PDB file of C-alpha atoms and ligand atoms in Angstrom:
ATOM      1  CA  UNK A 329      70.927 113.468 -23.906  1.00  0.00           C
ATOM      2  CA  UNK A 330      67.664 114.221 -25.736  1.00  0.00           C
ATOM      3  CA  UNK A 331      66.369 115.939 -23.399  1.00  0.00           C
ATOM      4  CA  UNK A 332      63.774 118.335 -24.709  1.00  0.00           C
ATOM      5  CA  UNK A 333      64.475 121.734 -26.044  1.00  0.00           C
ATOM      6  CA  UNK A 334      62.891 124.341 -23.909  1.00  0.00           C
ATOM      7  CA  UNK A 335      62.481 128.387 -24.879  1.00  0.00           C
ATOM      8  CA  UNK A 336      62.630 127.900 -28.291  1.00  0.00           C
ATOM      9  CA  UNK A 337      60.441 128.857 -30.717  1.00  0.00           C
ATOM     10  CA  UNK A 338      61.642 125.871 -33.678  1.00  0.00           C
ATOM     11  CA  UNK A 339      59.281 127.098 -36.067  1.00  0.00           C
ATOM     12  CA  UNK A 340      60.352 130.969 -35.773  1.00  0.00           C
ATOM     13  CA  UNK A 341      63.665 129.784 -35.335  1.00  0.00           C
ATOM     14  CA  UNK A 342      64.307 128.010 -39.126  1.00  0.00           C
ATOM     15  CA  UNK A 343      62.358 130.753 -40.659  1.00  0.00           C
ATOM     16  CA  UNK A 344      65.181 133.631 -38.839  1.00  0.00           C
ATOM     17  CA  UNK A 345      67.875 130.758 -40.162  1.00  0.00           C
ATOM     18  CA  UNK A 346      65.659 131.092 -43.848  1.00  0.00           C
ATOM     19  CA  UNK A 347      66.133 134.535 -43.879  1.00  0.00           C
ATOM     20  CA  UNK A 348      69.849 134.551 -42.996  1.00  0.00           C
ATOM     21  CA  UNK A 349      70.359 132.112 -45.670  1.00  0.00           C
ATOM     22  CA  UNK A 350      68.528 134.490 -48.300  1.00  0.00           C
ATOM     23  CA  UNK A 351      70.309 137.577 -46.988  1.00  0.00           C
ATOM     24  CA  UNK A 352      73.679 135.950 -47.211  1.00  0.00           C
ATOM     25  CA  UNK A 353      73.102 134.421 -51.008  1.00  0.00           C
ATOM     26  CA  UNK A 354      71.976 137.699 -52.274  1.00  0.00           C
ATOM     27  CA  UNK A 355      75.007 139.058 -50.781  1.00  0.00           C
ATOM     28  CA  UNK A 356      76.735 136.945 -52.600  1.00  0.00           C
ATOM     29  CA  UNK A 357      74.812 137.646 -55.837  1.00  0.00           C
ATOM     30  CA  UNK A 358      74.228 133.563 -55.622  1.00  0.00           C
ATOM     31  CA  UNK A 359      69.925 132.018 -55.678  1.00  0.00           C
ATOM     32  CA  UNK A 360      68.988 130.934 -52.412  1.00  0.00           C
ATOM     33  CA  UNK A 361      67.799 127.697 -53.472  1.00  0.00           C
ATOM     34  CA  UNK A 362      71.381 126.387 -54.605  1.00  0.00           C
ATOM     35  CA  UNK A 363      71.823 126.546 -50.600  1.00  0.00           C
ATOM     36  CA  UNK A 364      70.503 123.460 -48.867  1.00  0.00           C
ATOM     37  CA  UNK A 365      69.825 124.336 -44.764  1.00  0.00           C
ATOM     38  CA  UNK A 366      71.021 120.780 -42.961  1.00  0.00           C
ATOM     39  CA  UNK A 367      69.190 120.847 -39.783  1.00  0.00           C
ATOM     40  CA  UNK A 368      71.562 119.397 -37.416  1.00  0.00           C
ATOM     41  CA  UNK A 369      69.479 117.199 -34.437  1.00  0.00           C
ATOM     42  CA  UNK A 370      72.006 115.945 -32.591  1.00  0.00           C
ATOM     43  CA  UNK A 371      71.242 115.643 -28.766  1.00  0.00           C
ATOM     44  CA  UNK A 372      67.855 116.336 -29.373  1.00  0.00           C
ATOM     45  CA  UNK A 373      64.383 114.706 -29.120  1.00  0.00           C
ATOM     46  CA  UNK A 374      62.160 113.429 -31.772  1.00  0.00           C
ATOM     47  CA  UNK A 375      59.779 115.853 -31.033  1.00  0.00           C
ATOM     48  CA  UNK A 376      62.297 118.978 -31.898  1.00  0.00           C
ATOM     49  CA  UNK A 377      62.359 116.957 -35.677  1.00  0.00           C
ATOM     50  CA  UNK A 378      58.820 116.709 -35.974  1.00  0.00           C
ATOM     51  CA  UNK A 379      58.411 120.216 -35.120  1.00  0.00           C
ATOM     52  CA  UNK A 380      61.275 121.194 -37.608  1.00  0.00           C
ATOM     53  CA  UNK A 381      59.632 118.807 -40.373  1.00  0.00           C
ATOM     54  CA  UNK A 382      56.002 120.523 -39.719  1.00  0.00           C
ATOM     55  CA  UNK A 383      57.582 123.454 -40.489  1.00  0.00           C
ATOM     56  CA  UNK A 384      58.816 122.250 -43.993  1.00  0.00           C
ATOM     57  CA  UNK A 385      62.461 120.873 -43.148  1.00  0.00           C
ATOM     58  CA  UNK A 386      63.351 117.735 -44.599  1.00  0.00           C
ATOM     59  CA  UNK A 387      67.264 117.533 -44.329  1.00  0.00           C
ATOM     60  CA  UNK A 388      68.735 116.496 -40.996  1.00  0.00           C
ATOM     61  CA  UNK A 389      71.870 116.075 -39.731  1.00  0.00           C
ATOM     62  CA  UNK A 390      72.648 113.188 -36.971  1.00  0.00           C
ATOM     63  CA  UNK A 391      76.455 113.164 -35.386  1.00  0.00           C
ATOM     64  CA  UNK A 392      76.394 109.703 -33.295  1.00  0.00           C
ATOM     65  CA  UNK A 393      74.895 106.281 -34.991  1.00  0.00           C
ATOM     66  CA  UNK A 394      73.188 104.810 -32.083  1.00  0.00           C
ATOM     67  CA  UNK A 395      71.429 107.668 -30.831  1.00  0.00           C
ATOM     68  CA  UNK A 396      70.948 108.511 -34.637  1.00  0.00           C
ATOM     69  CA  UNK A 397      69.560 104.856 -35.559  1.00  0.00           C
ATOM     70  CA  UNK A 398      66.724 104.959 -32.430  1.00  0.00           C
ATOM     71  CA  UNK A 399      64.957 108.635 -33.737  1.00  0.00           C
ATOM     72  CA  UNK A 400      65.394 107.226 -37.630  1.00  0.00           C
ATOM     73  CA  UNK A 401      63.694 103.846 -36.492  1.00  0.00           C
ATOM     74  CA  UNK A 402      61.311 105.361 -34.641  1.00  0.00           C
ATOM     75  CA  UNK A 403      60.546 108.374 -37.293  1.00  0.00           C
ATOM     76  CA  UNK A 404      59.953 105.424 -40.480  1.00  0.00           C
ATOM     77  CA  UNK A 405      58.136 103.476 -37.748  1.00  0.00           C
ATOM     78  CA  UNK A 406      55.942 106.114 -36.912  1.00  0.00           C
ATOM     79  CA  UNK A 407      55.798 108.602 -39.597  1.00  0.00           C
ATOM     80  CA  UNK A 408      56.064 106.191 -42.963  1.00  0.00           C
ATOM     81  CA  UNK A 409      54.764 108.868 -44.970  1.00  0.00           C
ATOM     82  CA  UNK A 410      56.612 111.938 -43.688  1.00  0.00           C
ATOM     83  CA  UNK A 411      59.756 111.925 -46.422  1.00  0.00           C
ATOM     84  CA  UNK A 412      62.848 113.261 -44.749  1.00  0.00           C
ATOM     85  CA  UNK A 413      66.845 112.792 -45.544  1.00  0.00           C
ATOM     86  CA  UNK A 414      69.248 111.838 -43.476  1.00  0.00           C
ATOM     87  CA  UNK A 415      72.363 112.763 -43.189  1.00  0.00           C
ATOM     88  CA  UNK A 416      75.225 111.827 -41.002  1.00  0.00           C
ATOM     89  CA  UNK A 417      78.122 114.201 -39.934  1.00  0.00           C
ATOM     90  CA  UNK A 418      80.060 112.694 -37.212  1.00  0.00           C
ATOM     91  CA  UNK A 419      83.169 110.861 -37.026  1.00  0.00           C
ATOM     92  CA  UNK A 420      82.798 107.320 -38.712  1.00  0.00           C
ATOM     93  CA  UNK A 421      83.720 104.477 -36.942  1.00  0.00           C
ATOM     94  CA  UNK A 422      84.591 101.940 -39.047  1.00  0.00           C
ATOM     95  CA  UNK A 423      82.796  99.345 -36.934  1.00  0.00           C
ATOM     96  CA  UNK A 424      79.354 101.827 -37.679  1.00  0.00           C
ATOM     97  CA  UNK A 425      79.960 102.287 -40.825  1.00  0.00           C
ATOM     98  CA  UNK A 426      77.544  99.187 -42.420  1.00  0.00           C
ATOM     99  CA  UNK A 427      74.431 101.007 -39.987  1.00  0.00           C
ATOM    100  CA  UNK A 428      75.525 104.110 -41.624  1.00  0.00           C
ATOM    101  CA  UNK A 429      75.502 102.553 -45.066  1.00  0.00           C
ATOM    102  CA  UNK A 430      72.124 101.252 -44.529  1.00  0.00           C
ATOM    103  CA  UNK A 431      70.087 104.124 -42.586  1.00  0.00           C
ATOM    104  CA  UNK A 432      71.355 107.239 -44.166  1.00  0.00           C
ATOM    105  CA  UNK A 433      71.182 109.089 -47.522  1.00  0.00           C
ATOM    106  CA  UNK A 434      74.273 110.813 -47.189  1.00  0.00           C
ATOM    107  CA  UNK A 435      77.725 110.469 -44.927  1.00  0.00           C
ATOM    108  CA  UNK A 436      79.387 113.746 -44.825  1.00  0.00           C
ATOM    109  CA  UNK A 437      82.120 112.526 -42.764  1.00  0.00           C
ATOM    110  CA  UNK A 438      84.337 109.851 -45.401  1.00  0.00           C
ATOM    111  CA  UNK A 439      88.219 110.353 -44.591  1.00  0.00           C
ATOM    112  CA  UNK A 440      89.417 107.093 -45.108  1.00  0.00           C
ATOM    113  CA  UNK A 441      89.309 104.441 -48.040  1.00  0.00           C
ATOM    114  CA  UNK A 442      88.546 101.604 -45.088  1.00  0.00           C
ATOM    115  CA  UNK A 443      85.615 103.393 -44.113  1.00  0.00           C
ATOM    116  CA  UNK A 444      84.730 104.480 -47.961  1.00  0.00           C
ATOM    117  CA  UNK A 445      84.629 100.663 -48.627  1.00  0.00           C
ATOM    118  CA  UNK A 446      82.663  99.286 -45.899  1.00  0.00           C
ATOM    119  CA  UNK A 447      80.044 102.322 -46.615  1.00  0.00           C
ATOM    120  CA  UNK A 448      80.077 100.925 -50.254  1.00  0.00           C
ATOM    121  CA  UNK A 449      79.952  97.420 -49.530  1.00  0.00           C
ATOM    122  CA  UNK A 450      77.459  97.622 -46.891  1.00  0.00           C
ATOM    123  CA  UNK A 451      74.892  99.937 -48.870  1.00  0.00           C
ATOM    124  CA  UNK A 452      71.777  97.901 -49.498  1.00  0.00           C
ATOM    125  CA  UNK A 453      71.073  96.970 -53.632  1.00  0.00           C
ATOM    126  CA  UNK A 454      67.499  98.275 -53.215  1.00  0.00           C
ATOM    127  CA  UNK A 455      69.008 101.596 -52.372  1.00  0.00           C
ATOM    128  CA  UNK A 456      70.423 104.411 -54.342  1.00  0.00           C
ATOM    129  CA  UNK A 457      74.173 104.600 -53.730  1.00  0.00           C
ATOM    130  CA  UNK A 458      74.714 106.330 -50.674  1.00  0.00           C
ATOM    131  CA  UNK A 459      75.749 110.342 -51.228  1.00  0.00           C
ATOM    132  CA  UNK A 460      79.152 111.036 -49.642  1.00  0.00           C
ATOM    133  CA  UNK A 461      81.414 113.724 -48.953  1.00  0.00           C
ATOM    134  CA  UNK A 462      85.354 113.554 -48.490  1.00  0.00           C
ATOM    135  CA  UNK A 463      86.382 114.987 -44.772  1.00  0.00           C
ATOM    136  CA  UNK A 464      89.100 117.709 -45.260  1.00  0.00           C
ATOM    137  CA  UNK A 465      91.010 119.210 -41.967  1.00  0.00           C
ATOM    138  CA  UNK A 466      92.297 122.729 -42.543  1.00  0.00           C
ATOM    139  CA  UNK A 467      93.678 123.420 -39.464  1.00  0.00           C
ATOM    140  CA  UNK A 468      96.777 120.880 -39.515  1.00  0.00           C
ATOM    141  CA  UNK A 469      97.021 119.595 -35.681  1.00  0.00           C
ATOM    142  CA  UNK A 470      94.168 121.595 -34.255  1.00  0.00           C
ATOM    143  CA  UNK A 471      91.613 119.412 -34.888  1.00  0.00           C
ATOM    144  CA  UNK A 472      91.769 115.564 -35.567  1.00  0.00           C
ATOM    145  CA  UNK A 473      88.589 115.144 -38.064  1.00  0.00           C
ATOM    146  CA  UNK A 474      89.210 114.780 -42.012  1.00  0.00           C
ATOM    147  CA  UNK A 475      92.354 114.210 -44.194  1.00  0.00           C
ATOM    148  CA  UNK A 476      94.801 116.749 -44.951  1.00  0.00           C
ATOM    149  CA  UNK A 477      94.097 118.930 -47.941  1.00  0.00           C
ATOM    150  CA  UNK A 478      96.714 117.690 -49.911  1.00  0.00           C
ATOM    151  CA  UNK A 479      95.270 113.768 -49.646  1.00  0.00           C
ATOM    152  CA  UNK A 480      92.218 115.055 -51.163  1.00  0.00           C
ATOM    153  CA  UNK A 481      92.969 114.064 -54.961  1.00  0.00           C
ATOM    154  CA  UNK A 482      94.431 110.504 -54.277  1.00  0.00           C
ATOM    155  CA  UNK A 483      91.164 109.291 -51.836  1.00  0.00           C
ATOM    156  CA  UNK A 484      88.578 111.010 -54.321  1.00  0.00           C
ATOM    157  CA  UNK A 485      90.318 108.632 -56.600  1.00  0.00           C
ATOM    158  CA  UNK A 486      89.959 105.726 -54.976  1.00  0.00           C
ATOM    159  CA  UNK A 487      86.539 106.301 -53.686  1.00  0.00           C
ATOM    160  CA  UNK A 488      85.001 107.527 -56.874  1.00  0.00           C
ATOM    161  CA  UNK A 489      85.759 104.011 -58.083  1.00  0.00           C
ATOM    162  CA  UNK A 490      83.410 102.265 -55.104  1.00  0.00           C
ATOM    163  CA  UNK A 491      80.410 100.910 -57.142  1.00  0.00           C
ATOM    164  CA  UNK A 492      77.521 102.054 -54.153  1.00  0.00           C
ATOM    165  CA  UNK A 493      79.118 105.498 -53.661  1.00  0.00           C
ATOM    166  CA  UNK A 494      78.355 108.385 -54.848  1.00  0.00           C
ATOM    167  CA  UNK A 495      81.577 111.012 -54.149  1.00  0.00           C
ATOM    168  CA  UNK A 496      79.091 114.605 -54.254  1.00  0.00           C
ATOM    169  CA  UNK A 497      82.131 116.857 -52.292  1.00  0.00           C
ATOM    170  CA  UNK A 498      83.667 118.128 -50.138  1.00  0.00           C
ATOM    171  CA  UNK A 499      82.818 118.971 -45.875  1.00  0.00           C
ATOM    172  CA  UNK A 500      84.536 120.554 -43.481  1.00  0.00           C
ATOM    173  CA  UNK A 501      84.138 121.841 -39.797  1.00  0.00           C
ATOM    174  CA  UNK A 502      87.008 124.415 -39.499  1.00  0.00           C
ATOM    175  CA  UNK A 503      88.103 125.586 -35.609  1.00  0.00           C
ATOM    176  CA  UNK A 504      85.934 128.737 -34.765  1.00  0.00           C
ATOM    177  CA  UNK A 505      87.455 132.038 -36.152  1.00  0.00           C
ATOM    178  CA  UNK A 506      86.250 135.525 -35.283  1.00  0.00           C
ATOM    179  CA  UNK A 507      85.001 137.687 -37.928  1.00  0.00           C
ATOM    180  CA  UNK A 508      83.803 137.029 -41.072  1.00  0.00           C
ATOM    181  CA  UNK A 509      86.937 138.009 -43.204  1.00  0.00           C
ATOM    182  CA  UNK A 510      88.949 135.129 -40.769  1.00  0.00           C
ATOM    183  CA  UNK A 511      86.181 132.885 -41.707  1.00  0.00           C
ATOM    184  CA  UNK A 512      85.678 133.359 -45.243  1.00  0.00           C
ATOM    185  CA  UNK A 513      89.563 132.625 -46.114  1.00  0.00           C
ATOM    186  CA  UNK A 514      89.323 129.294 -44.504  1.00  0.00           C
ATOM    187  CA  UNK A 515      86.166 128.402 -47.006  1.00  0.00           C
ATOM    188  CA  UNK A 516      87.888 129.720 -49.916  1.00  0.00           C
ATOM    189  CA  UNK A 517      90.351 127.038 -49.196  1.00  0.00           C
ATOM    190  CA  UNK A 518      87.968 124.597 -49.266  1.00  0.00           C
ATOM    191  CA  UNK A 519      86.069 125.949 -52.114  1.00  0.00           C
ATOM    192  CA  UNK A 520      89.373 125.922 -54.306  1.00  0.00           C
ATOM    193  CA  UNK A 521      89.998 122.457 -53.194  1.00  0.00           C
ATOM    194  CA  UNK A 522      86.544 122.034 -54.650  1.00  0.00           C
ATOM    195  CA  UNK A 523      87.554 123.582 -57.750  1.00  0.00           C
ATOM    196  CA  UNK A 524      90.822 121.476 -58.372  1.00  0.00           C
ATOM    197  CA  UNK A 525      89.531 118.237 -57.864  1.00  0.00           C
ATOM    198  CA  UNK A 526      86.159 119.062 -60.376  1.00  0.00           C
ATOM    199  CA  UNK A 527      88.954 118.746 -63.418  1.00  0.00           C
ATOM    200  CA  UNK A 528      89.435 115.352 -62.595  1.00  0.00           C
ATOM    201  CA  UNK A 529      85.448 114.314 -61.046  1.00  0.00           C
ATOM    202  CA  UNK A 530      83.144 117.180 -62.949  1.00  0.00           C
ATOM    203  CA  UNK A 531      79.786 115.972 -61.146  1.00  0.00           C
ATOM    204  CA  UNK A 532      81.451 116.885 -57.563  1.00  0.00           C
ATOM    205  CA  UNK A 533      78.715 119.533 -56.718  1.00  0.00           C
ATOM    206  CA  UNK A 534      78.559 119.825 -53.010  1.00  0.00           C
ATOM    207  CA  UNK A 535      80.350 122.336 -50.742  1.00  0.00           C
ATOM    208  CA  UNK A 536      79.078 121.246 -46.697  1.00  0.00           C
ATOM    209  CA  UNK A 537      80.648 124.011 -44.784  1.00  0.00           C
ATOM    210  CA  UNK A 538      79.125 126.622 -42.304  1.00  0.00           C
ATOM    211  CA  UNK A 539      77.160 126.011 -39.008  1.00  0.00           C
ATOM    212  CA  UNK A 540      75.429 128.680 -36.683  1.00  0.00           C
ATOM    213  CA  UNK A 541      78.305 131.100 -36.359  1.00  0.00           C
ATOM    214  CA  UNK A 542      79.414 130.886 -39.636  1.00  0.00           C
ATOM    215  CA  UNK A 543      76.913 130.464 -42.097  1.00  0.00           C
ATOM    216  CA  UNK A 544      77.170 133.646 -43.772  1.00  0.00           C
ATOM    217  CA  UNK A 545      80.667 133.458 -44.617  1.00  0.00           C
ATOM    218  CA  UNK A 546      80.576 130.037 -46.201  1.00  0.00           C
ATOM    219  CA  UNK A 547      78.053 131.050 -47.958  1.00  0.00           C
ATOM    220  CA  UNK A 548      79.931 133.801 -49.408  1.00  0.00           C
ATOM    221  CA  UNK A 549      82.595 131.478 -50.209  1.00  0.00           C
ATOM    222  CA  UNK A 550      80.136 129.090 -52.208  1.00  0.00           C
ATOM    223  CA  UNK A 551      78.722 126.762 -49.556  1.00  0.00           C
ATOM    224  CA  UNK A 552      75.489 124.422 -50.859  1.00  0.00           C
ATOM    225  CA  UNK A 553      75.130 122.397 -47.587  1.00  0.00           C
ATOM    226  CA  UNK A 554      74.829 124.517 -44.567  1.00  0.00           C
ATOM    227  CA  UNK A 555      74.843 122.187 -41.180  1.00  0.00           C
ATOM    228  CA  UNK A 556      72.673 124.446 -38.390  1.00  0.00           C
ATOM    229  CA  UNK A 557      72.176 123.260 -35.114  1.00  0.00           C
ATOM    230  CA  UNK A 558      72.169 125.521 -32.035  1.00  0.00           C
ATOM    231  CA  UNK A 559      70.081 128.543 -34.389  1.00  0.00           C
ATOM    232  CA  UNK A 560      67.310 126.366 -34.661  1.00  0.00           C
ATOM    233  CA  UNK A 561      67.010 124.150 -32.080  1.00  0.00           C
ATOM    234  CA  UNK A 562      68.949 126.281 -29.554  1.00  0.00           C
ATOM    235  CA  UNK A 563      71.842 125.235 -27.231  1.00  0.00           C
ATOM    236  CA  UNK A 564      72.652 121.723 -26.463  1.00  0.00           C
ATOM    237  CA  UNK A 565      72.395 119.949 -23.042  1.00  0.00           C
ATOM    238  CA  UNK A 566      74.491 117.877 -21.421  1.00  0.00           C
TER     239      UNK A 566
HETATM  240  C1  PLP M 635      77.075 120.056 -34.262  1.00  0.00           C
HETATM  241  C2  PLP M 635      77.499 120.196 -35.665  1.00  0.00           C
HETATM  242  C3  PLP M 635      76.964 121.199 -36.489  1.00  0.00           C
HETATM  243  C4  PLP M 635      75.996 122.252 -36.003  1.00  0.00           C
HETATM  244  O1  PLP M 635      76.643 123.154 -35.177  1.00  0.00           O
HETATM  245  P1  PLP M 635      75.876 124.434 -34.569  1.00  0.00           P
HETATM  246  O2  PLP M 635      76.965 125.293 -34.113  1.00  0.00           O
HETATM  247  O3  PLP M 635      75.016 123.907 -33.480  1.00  0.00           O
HETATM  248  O4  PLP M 635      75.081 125.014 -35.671  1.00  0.00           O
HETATM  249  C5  PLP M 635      77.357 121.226 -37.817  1.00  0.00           C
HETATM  250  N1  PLP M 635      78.223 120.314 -38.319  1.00  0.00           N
HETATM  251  C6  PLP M 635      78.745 119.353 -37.566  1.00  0.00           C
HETATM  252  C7  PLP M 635      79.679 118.371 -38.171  1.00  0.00           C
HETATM  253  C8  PLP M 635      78.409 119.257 -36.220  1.00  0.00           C
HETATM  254  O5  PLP M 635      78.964 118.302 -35.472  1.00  0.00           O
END
């Protein structure tokens, strides 16, 4: 774990990702700027996000809270000036979730009120409330992440209620699918998910879907949050 990348150009890399991004939104007739790129560090080194943040990212993306907590500590510890957001995209245990609460500016990952609570309780006061996204899992029983579609409406609900939230949208990490038509239905279900649940909670405005192999397709289907890890940083070890 964290071992450092090697043969990978960081700073050429995010500027190729840049372009795709561009390409993709003018494809879509949509402004690149409504596209936020997520840098996704996980398994990587401090030294890959400094590199990343000298080249003018801000947004990253951690997956596991203790690995996550040790670069974050050390970054604000060594780097108190440097602004960057964090962002955390993994599965929430509910046991992580106050570390969460209290070291990140958004959790991508919410898919249960338990966890949605102890997130809300557990932000600190002198904080903004904490940016979150509901989980959703479009493929039924292949994959275990996120609540089923049609749970959506009742847990925005509840957790647009919690007073240190913020509910911003939806996420979700759909199992791979060849070719870009394959790809782009599974974000327009998301994306009309999106669109139901805006008549009852108007200020949802984030769509976090699409990672390296799929970026261009969610973007087609409306994506704001892109999460990119192995185009940047290249593959990860271990
Ligand atoms: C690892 C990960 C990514 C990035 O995936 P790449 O294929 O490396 O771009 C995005 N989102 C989530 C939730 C991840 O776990």
């Amino acid at each position: 774990m964290n071992e450092p990348t090697k043969n990978t150009d960081i700073p050429t890399s995010l500027a190729n990702v840049q372009s795709l991004i561009e390409e993709s939104a003018h494809r879509a007739g949509r402004k690149p700027q409504s596209i936020q790129l997520l840098a996704v560090t996980k398994k990587k080194p401090l030294a890959d996000i400094e590199a990343a943040w000298h080249a003018g990212q801000r947004a990253f993306g951690e997956n596991y809270v203790d690995e996550a907590l040790e670069k974050i500590q050390t970054w604000q510890a060594l780097h108190p000036d440097w602004p960057a957001q964090w962002h955390f995209i993994g599965s929430i245990q509910s046991r992580k979730a106050a570390a969460i609460a209290t070291h990140f500016d958004w959790a991508h990952s919410v898919d249960r009120l338990k966890v949605a609570q102890k997130l809300s309780t557990n932000r600190p006061s002198d904080l903004p409330p904490l940016s979150v996204c509901l989980q959703i899992n479009l493929d039924g029983e292949a994959s275990k992440s996120g609540i089923p579609a049609e749970d959506a409406e009742a847990l925005a609900n509840q957790v647009a209620e919690l007073p240190n939230l913020s509910l911003r949208g939806l996420m979700s990490i759909p199992a791979p699918r060849t070719g870009f038509e394959a790809q782009r239905a599974v974000f327009k279900e998301l994306a009309d998910l999106l669109s139901t649940l805006k008549s009852t909670h108007p200020k949802l405005d984030t769509l976090s879907m699409g990672m390296s192999a799929d970026m261009d397709a969610a973007i087609a289907e409306g994506a704001t949050v892109v999460r990119v890890g192995t185009a940047i940083f290249g593959a990860r070890l271990s």
